[in-house]
Amino acid sequence: MNKFEEYKLIHQPLTVIDDILRYAKTGFDTIEEEHFNLFKWYGIYQQRPKDGYFMMRIKVPGGRITAQQLRLLASLTRQYARGISDITTRQTFQVHWLRIEDMPDVFAQLASVGLTTLGACGDIVRNITSCPVSGLDGGELFDTRPTVDRLQAYFYNNPDFANMPRKYKIAVTACPVQCVHPQINDLALVGAKNAKGENGFHFYVGGGLSTQPHIAQNIGVWLPEKQALDGARAVSEIYRDSEQLRERRTHARLKFLVAAKGAEWFRDEFVSRLGYTPEPAGPSTLADDTYRDHVGVNRQSQPGLNWIGCCVLAGRLTDRQMAAAADIADEFGDGELRTTNLQNLLFPNIPTDRLTDAQDALKAAGFEWDVPNIRRGALACTGIEFCNLALVETKQRLKEIITYLETAVETDRGIKLNVNGCPNSCAHHYVGDIGLQGCIAKLPNGEKVDAYDIHLGGQLGSDPRFTRPIHRKVPADSVKYAIENIIKRYQETRDGDERFSVWVHRYTNEQLDSFLGVPTIQGAPDVPASAASV
Ligand code: SF4
């Protein structure tokens, strides 16, 4: 058992809230170093450079948030977080600049509208992600919201699952596109009908990215919707009780157990935990193409209603935008909003006869939906602005790259551009079309500059592949030109409607490198990347 495991046994992580409230009175300088790690269970991390300020992540299960909750978040963002808040790739909100003294009021205010940070970080069930148009989309197999709610209610503040070997991510989807990317979660429930046409789920286990990416494996069983929680509990128990995973923290994710033991072994364990034999899974329902950015105006499955998906580049919102979004959702919709795992924001349930007025209000608040394709699918992690593991800047860099590309190239379909500040892949650069992994390069004159390894060709769905690193240590200022070059080449030579990632796989690394057109930095030594995993 590694040292942190021993520590977790002594200090039950769910009780750390008492310590947080105590430290709020005694001050930052009184916090015991070891307690910082347990703060994560309540969604709090020290932000870079660990000088008294905290990041806080607020859970939004399934990406569904009410106008009242968003308005409260806007107010907290204004009061405590210097006016900025980020939508994350797990559909949560993340704020910065909080002080330990702020925590009691922040927690109380969040609780007053039914929001929580419990389980947003730490070795626990993280925010459960789901399709942001669940219940709205005519193409979905069925509405997954009841399943998300059932799982959320069961795992929330559940002491039986509050000390997992490591972070534990669950996704639920019954959308044919699977834009929620179930295969990179520890556990994914993927909608499928059985031979009788009943709604239910296939179970995928052991996915995850970080520094060692794995694709989740289908364990070959089907459970009806009503028994989805039985299955989720069985998988969670297997993970929780895997003592060998608690030996090395760097190898404690479920993916390592699944990779070592295999899907068949996992299915046998699953059945024994379940206590009954589930139906075998029918044909796979994985999608051919999982690209969907939810940006634009779309008709809902409910006649006369629409959702508008707005592009929030790098996920960053101001408190004013958040407050305006809440007002717009109240005035033109039914007071509900959705966050997406591409860091965008959706306004559902807008009547057709109010669409024009809603769009005018959105424009006035700085929201956009009719944007170039290259902007729609862009993602950025937190990066060096606040993240202790970061090597380089991400969000501002993404804005600079996108602003340039919008004038330099035209794309007639979405391309996923994922910008990460280190190898940990919080912005999923292993599964983007174009993934940038932050690093430091040393120029021939000895100067050290921000740089990115350029990865190409990630895709999920029925033929999953991780990106291939094509060119290492491209100075950050040159990256946009390399991306321009490769997109132009793609546009010129692709076969009809061929996706970017499929086009990439026609070529060798050397060919792709030549398409990027960036010179190699001669003699640049490797600067060790962060090997830590968050
Ligand atoms: Fe931080 Fe790295 Fe994750 Fe970005 S990918 S948020 S830099 S740990």
XYZ file of C-alpha atoms and ligand atoms in Angstrom:
542
model
C 0.000 0.000 0.000
C 1.461 3.393 -0.927
C 1.860 6.122 1.683
C -1.145 8.129 0.573
C -3.330 5.039 0.992
C -2.201 4.762 4.613
C -2.939 8.449 5.082
C -6.429 8.079 3.623
C -7.184 5.261 6.055
C -6.154 7.359 9.033
C -7.872 10.569 7.891
C -11.181 9.622 6.338
C -11.289 11.979 3.325
C -14.967 12.902 3.648
C -14.306 14.363 7.096
C -11.807 16.893 5.741
C -14.610 19.429 5.442
C -14.279 19.958 9.210
C -10.592 20.748 8.759
C -11.316 23.141 5.892
C -13.793 25.055 8.038
C -11.316 25.099 10.939
C -8.505 26.378 8.718
C -10.847 29.077 7.423
C -10.652 30.520 10.938
C -6.972 29.869 11.644
C -5.606 30.902 8.223
C -3.590 29.525 5.320
C -0.307 29.371 7.212
C -1.756 26.914 9.728
C -2.734 24.283 7.133
C -0.846 21.001 7.567
C 0.857 20.073 4.308
C -0.751 16.631 4.169
C -4.249 18.076 4.423
C -3.928 19.828 1.072
C -4.262 16.475 -0.680
C -7.476 15.661 1.138
C -8.983 19.072 0.272
C -9.420 17.638 -3.220
C -12.373 15.551 -2.043
C -14.192 18.868 -1.684
C -13.061 20.089 -5.093
C -10.227 22.304 -3.858
C -6.636 22.398 -5.095
C -3.899 24.884 -4.356
C -3.483 26.894 -7.524
C -0.111 27.789 -8.989
C 2.166 29.024 -7.418
C 0.792 27.686 -4.116
C 0.893 31.032 -2.371
C -2.437 31.048 -0.605
C -5.034 30.787 -3.376
C -7.186 27.828 -4.362
C -8.907 26.459 -7.399
C -12.403 25.105 -6.793
C -14.308 22.763 -9.101
C -18.097 22.673 -8.899
C -19.924 19.565 -10.061
C -22.620 19.697 -12.740
C -23.867 16.097 -13.139
C -24.725 15.378 -16.749
C -23.924 19.008 -17.575
C -27.374 20.161 -16.403
C -27.476 23.391 -14.438
C -30.329 25.748 -13.606
C -30.383 29.501 -14.214
C -30.602 30.007 -10.460
C -27.465 27.934 -9.924
C -25.575 29.665 -12.729
C -26.578 33.084 -11.389
C -25.200 32.093 -8.001
C -21.982 30.897 -9.637
C -21.751 34.242 -11.449
C -22.111 36.051 -8.161
C -19.447 33.894 -6.465
C -17.174 34.365 -9.472
C -17.534 38.129 -9.149
C -17.132 38.132 -5.369
C -14.286 35.681 -4.925
C -12.805 34.560 -8.275
C -11.749 37.793 -9.983
C -14.570 37.544 -12.510
C -13.569 34.435 -14.482
C -14.831 30.865 -14.487
C -14.041 27.943 -16.788
C -16.214 25.155 -18.167
C -14.151 21.956 -17.984
C -14.002 18.857 -20.150
C -16.063 17.018 -17.519
C -18.849 19.601 -17.799
C -18.020 21.189 -14.429
C -17.254 24.806 -13.562
C -13.848 25.746 -12.228
C -13.012 28.978 -10.438
C -9.749 30.316 -9.038
C -8.401 32.859 -6.567
C -10.348 31.578 -3.572
C -8.765 31.958 -0.132
C -9.215 29.504 2.716
C -11.154 32.216 4.587
C -13.687 32.307 1.741
C -14.596 28.627 1.928
C -17.380 28.645 4.549
C -19.353 31.286 2.683
C -18.697 29.710 -0.718
C -19.794 26.256 0.476
C -22.890 27.700 2.144
C -23.882 29.659 -0.943
C -23.347 26.663 -3.237
C -25.437 24.463 -0.956
C -28.232 27.027 -0.942
C -28.903 26.312 -4.625
C -28.133 22.593 -4.569
C -24.606 22.780 -5.982
C -21.716 20.802 -4.552
C -17.983 20.387 -4.901
C -17.927 17.061 -3.065
C -16.278 14.550 -5.360
C -15.210 17.075 -7.967
C -11.580 16.015 -7.340
C -9.901 13.294 -5.244
C -10.070 9.476 -5.265
C -13.819 9.323 -5.592
C -16.573 9.247 -8.199
C -16.006 12.440 -10.173
C -18.623 14.472 -12.017
C -20.755 12.052 -14.042
C -20.731 13.186 -17.646
C -23.460 12.698 -20.187
C -24.714 13.936 -23.512
C -25.602 17.630 -23.157
C -28.706 17.164 -25.293
C -30.114 14.202 -23.366
C -33.867 14.357 -23.554
C -33.761 16.979 -26.307
C -32.261 15.112 -29.229
C -34.507 13.230 -31.644
C -31.658 10.872 -32.522
C -30.951 9.487 -29.051
C -31.821 5.884 -28.291
C -33.438 7.021 -25.052
C -33.165 9.738 -22.429
C -30.271 9.024 -20.045
C -31.109 11.716 -17.491
C -32.899 9.327 -15.091
C -29.864 7.026 -15.083
C -27.454 9.904 -14.462
C -29.652 11.100 -11.597
C -29.834 7.621 -10.080
C -26.053 7.176 -10.214
C -25.431 10.660 -8.887
C -27.816 10.134 -5.946
C -26.232 6.793 -5.088
C -22.557 7.730 -5.271
C -22.828 11.259 -3.860
C -21.336 11.464 -0.363
C -21.404 7.671 -0.175
C -18.700 6.592 2.295
C -18.532 3.151 0.659
C -17.073 4.763 -2.467
C -15.179 7.706 -1.030
C -11.793 6.025 -0.935
C -11.141 4.579 -4.369
C -7.561 3.700 -5.364
C -7.511 6.821 -7.536
C -9.862 9.189 -9.380
C -12.861 7.408 -10.889
C -14.737 8.760 -13.897
C -18.153 7.640 -15.108
C -19.946 8.578 -18.336
C -23.468 7.709 -19.451
C -24.698 8.053 -23.015
C -27.412 6.753 -25.293
C -26.712 9.137 -28.138
C -25.661 7.573 -31.443
C -22.738 10.019 -31.765
C -21.359 9.427 -28.253
C -19.795 12.863 -28.166
C -19.359 12.421 -24.421
C -16.466 10.080 -25.283
C -17.384 7.107 -23.108
C -14.268 5.175 -24.078
C -11.937 7.447 -22.120
C -13.776 6.939 -18.840
C -13.096 4.386 -16.109
C -16.678 3.216 -16.486
C -19.020 4.016 -19.340
C -22.629 3.025 -19.737
C -23.370 3.068 -23.457
C -26.988 2.851 -24.534
C -28.127 -0.235 -26.445
C -31.382 -2.087 -26.991
C -31.652 -5.834 -26.393
C -33.240 -8.297 -28.808
C -36.680 -7.417 -27.425
C -36.118 -3.731 -28.123
C -35.809 -2.767 -24.444
C -33.584 0.122 -23.408
C -30.403 -0.656 -21.530
C -26.647 -0.326 -21.461
C -23.427 -1.993 -22.472
C -20.652 -1.603 -19.910
C -17.184 -0.367 -20.863
C -14.396 -0.342 -18.293
C -10.805 0.779 -17.974
C -10.610 3.835 -20.223
C -8.615 6.920 -19.369
C -5.979 9.260 -20.746
C -3.496 11.036 -18.469
C 0.099 10.092 -19.392
C -0.769 6.499 -20.301
C -3.923 6.448 -22.419
C -6.184 3.400 -22.562
C -9.429 2.744 -24.419
C -12.225 1.270 -22.296
C -13.146 -2.334 -23.053
C -16.640 -3.724 -23.526
C -17.198 -6.488 -20.957
C -19.952 -8.013 -23.071
C -23.026 -7.659 -20.879
C -26.307 -5.799 -21.222
C -28.442 -4.533 -18.353
C -31.812 -2.804 -18.618
C -32.005 0.868 -17.715
C -33.558 0.125 -14.340
C -30.609 -2.086 -13.383
C -27.899 0.278 -14.587
C -27.046 1.189 -11.017
C -26.494 -2.490 -10.140
C -23.898 -2.637 -12.889
C -22.233 0.634 -11.932
C -22.049 -0.515 -8.321
C -20.513 -3.858 -9.329
C -17.777 -2.191 -11.393
C -17.107 0.325 -8.636
C -16.783 -2.417 -6.021
C -14.316 -4.345 -8.162
C -12.213 -1.214 -8.525
C -12.490 -0.215 -4.876
C -11.514 -3.665 -3.629
C -8.502 -4.154 -5.925
C -5.792 -4.029 -3.297
C -2.982 -4.396 -5.826
C -3.972 -1.063 -7.384
C -3.252 0.650 -4.081
C 0.428 -0.296 -4.208
C 1.612 2.271 -6.749
C -0.259 5.535 -7.063
C 0.978 6.027 -10.622
C -0.672 2.723 -11.560
C -3.850 2.954 -9.523
C -6.452 3.754 -12.184
C -8.925 1.080 -13.196
C -7.337 0.965 -16.652
C -4.290 -0.832 -15.253
C -6.413 -3.593 -13.722
C -8.385 -4.087 -16.933
C -5.230 -4.095 -19.041
C -3.611 -6.666 -16.739
C -6.564 -9.016 -16.259
C -8.587 -8.572 -19.431
C -12.260 -7.952 -20.193
C -13.286 -11.602 -19.699
C -11.882 -11.738 -16.191
C -13.635 -8.452 -15.465
C -16.943 -9.772 -16.756
C -16.711 -12.837 -14.474
C -16.023 -10.584 -11.471
C -18.851 -8.304 -12.544
C -21.330 -11.187 -12.708
C -20.286 -12.502 -9.330
C -20.659 -9.041 -7.738
C -23.995 -8.533 -9.469
C -25.403 -11.763 -8.028
C -27.312 -12.620 -11.192
C -26.410 -13.281 -14.807
C -27.095 -10.383 -17.149
C -27.991 -10.772 -20.797
C -24.999 -10.950 -23.109
C -24.377 -7.738 -25.006
C -25.720 -7.571 -28.544
C -23.888 -5.853 -31.389
C -21.740 -2.871 -30.485
C -23.468 0.485 -30.623
C -20.241 2.477 -30.823
C -20.369 5.316 -33.321
C -18.232 5.589 -36.458
C -17.621 9.287 -35.848
C -17.861 10.867 -32.396
C -17.333 14.471 -33.476
C -20.170 16.720 -32.332
C -19.654 20.196 -30.924
C -23.282 21.181 -30.146
C -22.680 24.670 -31.512
C -25.549 26.209 -33.461
C -29.337 26.412 -33.482
C -31.147 23.077 -33.470
C -34.696 21.787 -33.330
C -35.494 19.635 -30.297
C -37.421 16.392 -30.255
C -40.210 18.411 -28.577
C -42.204 20.184 -31.334
C -41.809 23.967 -31.339
C -38.729 23.981 -29.096
C -35.062 24.582 -29.929
C -31.665 24.589 -28.325
C -28.905 27.042 -29.078
C -25.359 25.858 -28.490
C -22.864 28.663 -27.955
C -19.135 28.373 -28.487
C -17.146 29.281 -25.369
C -13.550 29.249 -26.551
C -11.311 27.489 -24.010
C -14.370 27.293 -21.751
C -13.730 30.687 -20.219
C -16.636 32.876 -19.142
C -16.832 36.145 -17.279
C -19.169 36.620 -14.353
C -21.221 39.034 -16.477
C -21.644 36.470 -19.221
C -22.699 33.851 -16.680
C -25.286 36.168 -15.150
C -26.550 37.140 -18.608
C -26.738 33.469 -19.620
C -28.840 32.731 -16.545
C -31.209 35.598 -17.386
C -31.512 34.470 -21.008
C -32.279 30.890 -19.939
C -35.001 32.204 -17.655
C -36.469 34.667 -20.133
C -36.424 32.608 -23.328
C -36.117 28.995 -22.154
C -37.306 27.136 -19.090
C -34.461 28.157 -16.795
C -32.148 25.277 -17.663
C -28.701 25.302 -19.299
C -26.271 22.573 -20.270
C -22.480 22.456 -20.302
C -20.621 20.278 -22.802
C -17.385 18.326 -22.637
C -16.085 20.565 -25.452
C -16.399 23.449 -22.962
C -19.435 24.988 -24.647
C -22.778 26.183 -23.231
C -26.258 25.238 -24.390
C -29.587 27.041 -24.016
C -32.421 24.496 -24.373
C -36.209 24.764 -24.619
C -36.484 28.013 -26.574
C -39.810 28.319 -28.447
C -39.442 28.871 -32.175
C -41.292 32.192 -32.056
C -38.782 33.499 -29.493
C -35.625 32.327 -31.266
C -34.765 35.638 -32.875
C -35.142 37.560 -29.632
C -33.092 34.962 -27.777
C -30.340 35.188 -30.368
C -30.274 38.974 -30.065
C -29.940 38.670 -26.298
C -27.170 36.091 -26.647
C -25.252 38.281 -29.070
C -25.547 41.238 -26.731
C -24.062 39.085 -23.949
C -21.103 38.083 -26.133
C -22.227 34.558 -27.001
C -21.610 33.157 -30.474
C -22.937 30.104 -32.297
C -22.326 30.934 -35.960
C -18.558 30.602 -35.794
C -15.893 29.048 -38.050
C -15.567 25.288 -37.740
C -12.037 25.475 -36.387
C -13.290 27.392 -33.343
C -16.171 25.031 -32.557
C -14.126 21.975 -31.680
C -11.233 23.644 -29.841
C -10.327 22.741 -26.251
C -7.751 23.960 -23.770
C -6.845 22.757 -20.302
C -6.022 25.070 -17.403
C -2.334 25.404 -18.236
C 0.344 27.436 -16.547
C -2.006 30.225 -15.521
C -3.190 28.172 -12.537
C -2.049 24.529 -12.804
C 0.949 23.338 -10.805
C 1.775 20.580 -13.277
C 1.718 22.791 -16.344
C 4.762 23.489 -18.448
C 3.215 26.111 -20.733
C 0.287 28.479 -21.333
C -2.843 27.003 -22.946
C -6.013 29.109 -23.009
C -4.471 32.314 -24.330
C -2.399 30.281 -26.767
C -5.514 28.540 -28.049
C -7.175 31.911 -28.605
C -4.154 33.157 -30.515
C -3.986 30.005 -32.667
C -7.714 30.047 -33.460
C -7.724 33.767 -34.248
C -4.913 33.225 -36.733
C -6.391 30.085 -38.303
C -9.751 31.757 -38.863
C -8.104 34.139 -41.288
C -5.615 31.660 -42.759
C -7.669 28.538 -43.508
C -11.224 27.525 -44.149
C -12.579 24.217 -42.976
C -15.983 22.925 -43.954
C -16.199 20.504 -41.052
C -15.223 20.488 -37.408
C -11.675 19.623 -36.441
C -10.814 18.902 -32.822
C -7.845 20.972 -31.688
C -6.855 20.056 -28.140
C -4.278 22.154 -26.288
C -2.630 20.716 -23.159
C -0.121 22.332 -20.877
C 1.672 19.046 -20.067
C 1.441 15.315 -20.878
C -1.525 14.718 -18.561
C -4.117 15.206 -21.285
C -6.809 17.023 -19.310
C -7.807 18.535 -22.667
C -7.677 15.101 -24.299
C -4.894 15.668 -26.800
C -4.553 11.915 -27.313
C -7.996 11.748 -28.912
C -8.206 15.074 -30.747
C -7.656 15.485 -34.482
C -4.761 17.770 -33.668
C -3.360 17.463 -30.158
C -0.803 19.833 -28.701
C 1.176 18.665 -25.688
C 2.975 21.435 -23.867
C 6.736 21.201 -23.354
C 9.812 23.411 -23.216
C 12.232 23.656 -26.141
C 15.766 24.929 -26.078
C 16.668 27.017 -29.084
C 20.135 26.728 -30.686
C 21.066 30.007 -28.977
C 20.319 28.413 -25.614
C 17.069 30.263 -24.999
C 14.264 28.141 -23.518
C 10.837 28.752 -25.003
C 7.305 27.405 -24.642
C 6.711 24.682 -27.177
C 4.305 21.899 -28.074
C 4.632 18.370 -29.333
C 2.225 18.117 -32.255
C 0.133 14.935 -32.237
C -2.203 13.995 -35.083
C -5.068 11.654 -35.799
C -6.883 10.712 -32.594
C -10.392 9.319 -32.848
C -12.919 7.450 -30.738
C -15.882 5.243 -31.543
C -15.846 1.997 -33.518
C -12.204 2.370 -34.615
C -10.479 4.127 -31.710
C -6.908 5.385 -32.120
C -4.728 7.682 -30.110
C -2.897 10.526 -31.733
C 0.600 9.907 -33.041
C 3.311 12.353 -31.978
C 4.544 13.729 -35.277
C 6.816 16.631 -34.407
C 8.327 17.308 -30.993
C 9.112 20.661 -29.461
C 7.638 23.051 -31.967
C 8.123 26.565 -30.535
C 4.719 27.890 -29.468
C 4.897 30.880 -31.824
C 5.294 28.533 -34.821
C 2.553 26.057 -33.985
C -0.210 27.973 -35.742
C 1.703 27.881 -39.029
C 2.201 24.126 -38.751
C -1.522 23.642 -38.121
C -2.350 25.915 -41.038
C -0.120 23.820 -43.280
C -1.599 20.478 -42.263
C -5.201 21.669 -42.518
C -4.580 23.109 -45.974
C -3.059 19.817 -47.065
C -6.053 17.962 -45.654
C -8.500 20.223 -47.463
C -6.654 19.763 -50.761
C -6.155 16.007 -50.665
C -8.915 14.453 -48.614
C -11.230 11.946 -50.179
C -14.720 13.498 -50.308
C -16.119 13.838 -46.807
C -13.167 12.056 -45.222
C -12.612 12.958 -41.581
C -9.333 14.554 -40.578
C -8.261 11.619 -38.394
C -9.035 9.098 -41.148
C -7.061 11.179 -43.623
C -4.126 11.261 -41.180
C -3.986 7.475 -41.052
C -3.274 7.276 -44.760
C 0.184 8.710 -44.157
C 3.402 7.809 -42.397
C 4.772 9.973 -39.626
C 7.469 11.238 -41.985
C 4.906 12.276 -44.588
C 2.777 14.018 -41.999
C 5.837 15.755 -40.620
C 6.628 17.090 -44.073
C 3.043 18.402 -44.341
C 3.483 20.285 -41.057
C 6.442 22.072 -42.603
C 8.201 23.010 -39.382
C 11.984 22.775 -39.136
C 13.426 20.561 -36.408
C 15.335 22.408 -33.709
C 18.814 21.016 -34.168
C 20.501 19.826 -31.017
C 17.576 20.653 -28.761
C 17.938 18.425 -25.710
C 14.868 16.898 -24.142
C 13.609 18.822 -21.169
C 11.959 16.326 -18.825
C 8.183 16.654 -18.903
C 6.092 16.428 -15.800
C 5.534 12.748 -15.100
C 2.946 13.417 -12.470
C -0.602 12.456 -13.129
C -3.594 14.418 -11.909
Fe -2.582 20.963 -15.784
Fe -1.411 19.294 -17.474
Fe -3.965 18.930 -16.827
Fe -3.293 20.965 -18.344
S -3.060 18.776 -18.906
S -4.657 21.070 -16.582
S -1.325 21.550 -17.535
S -2.233 18.760 -15.457
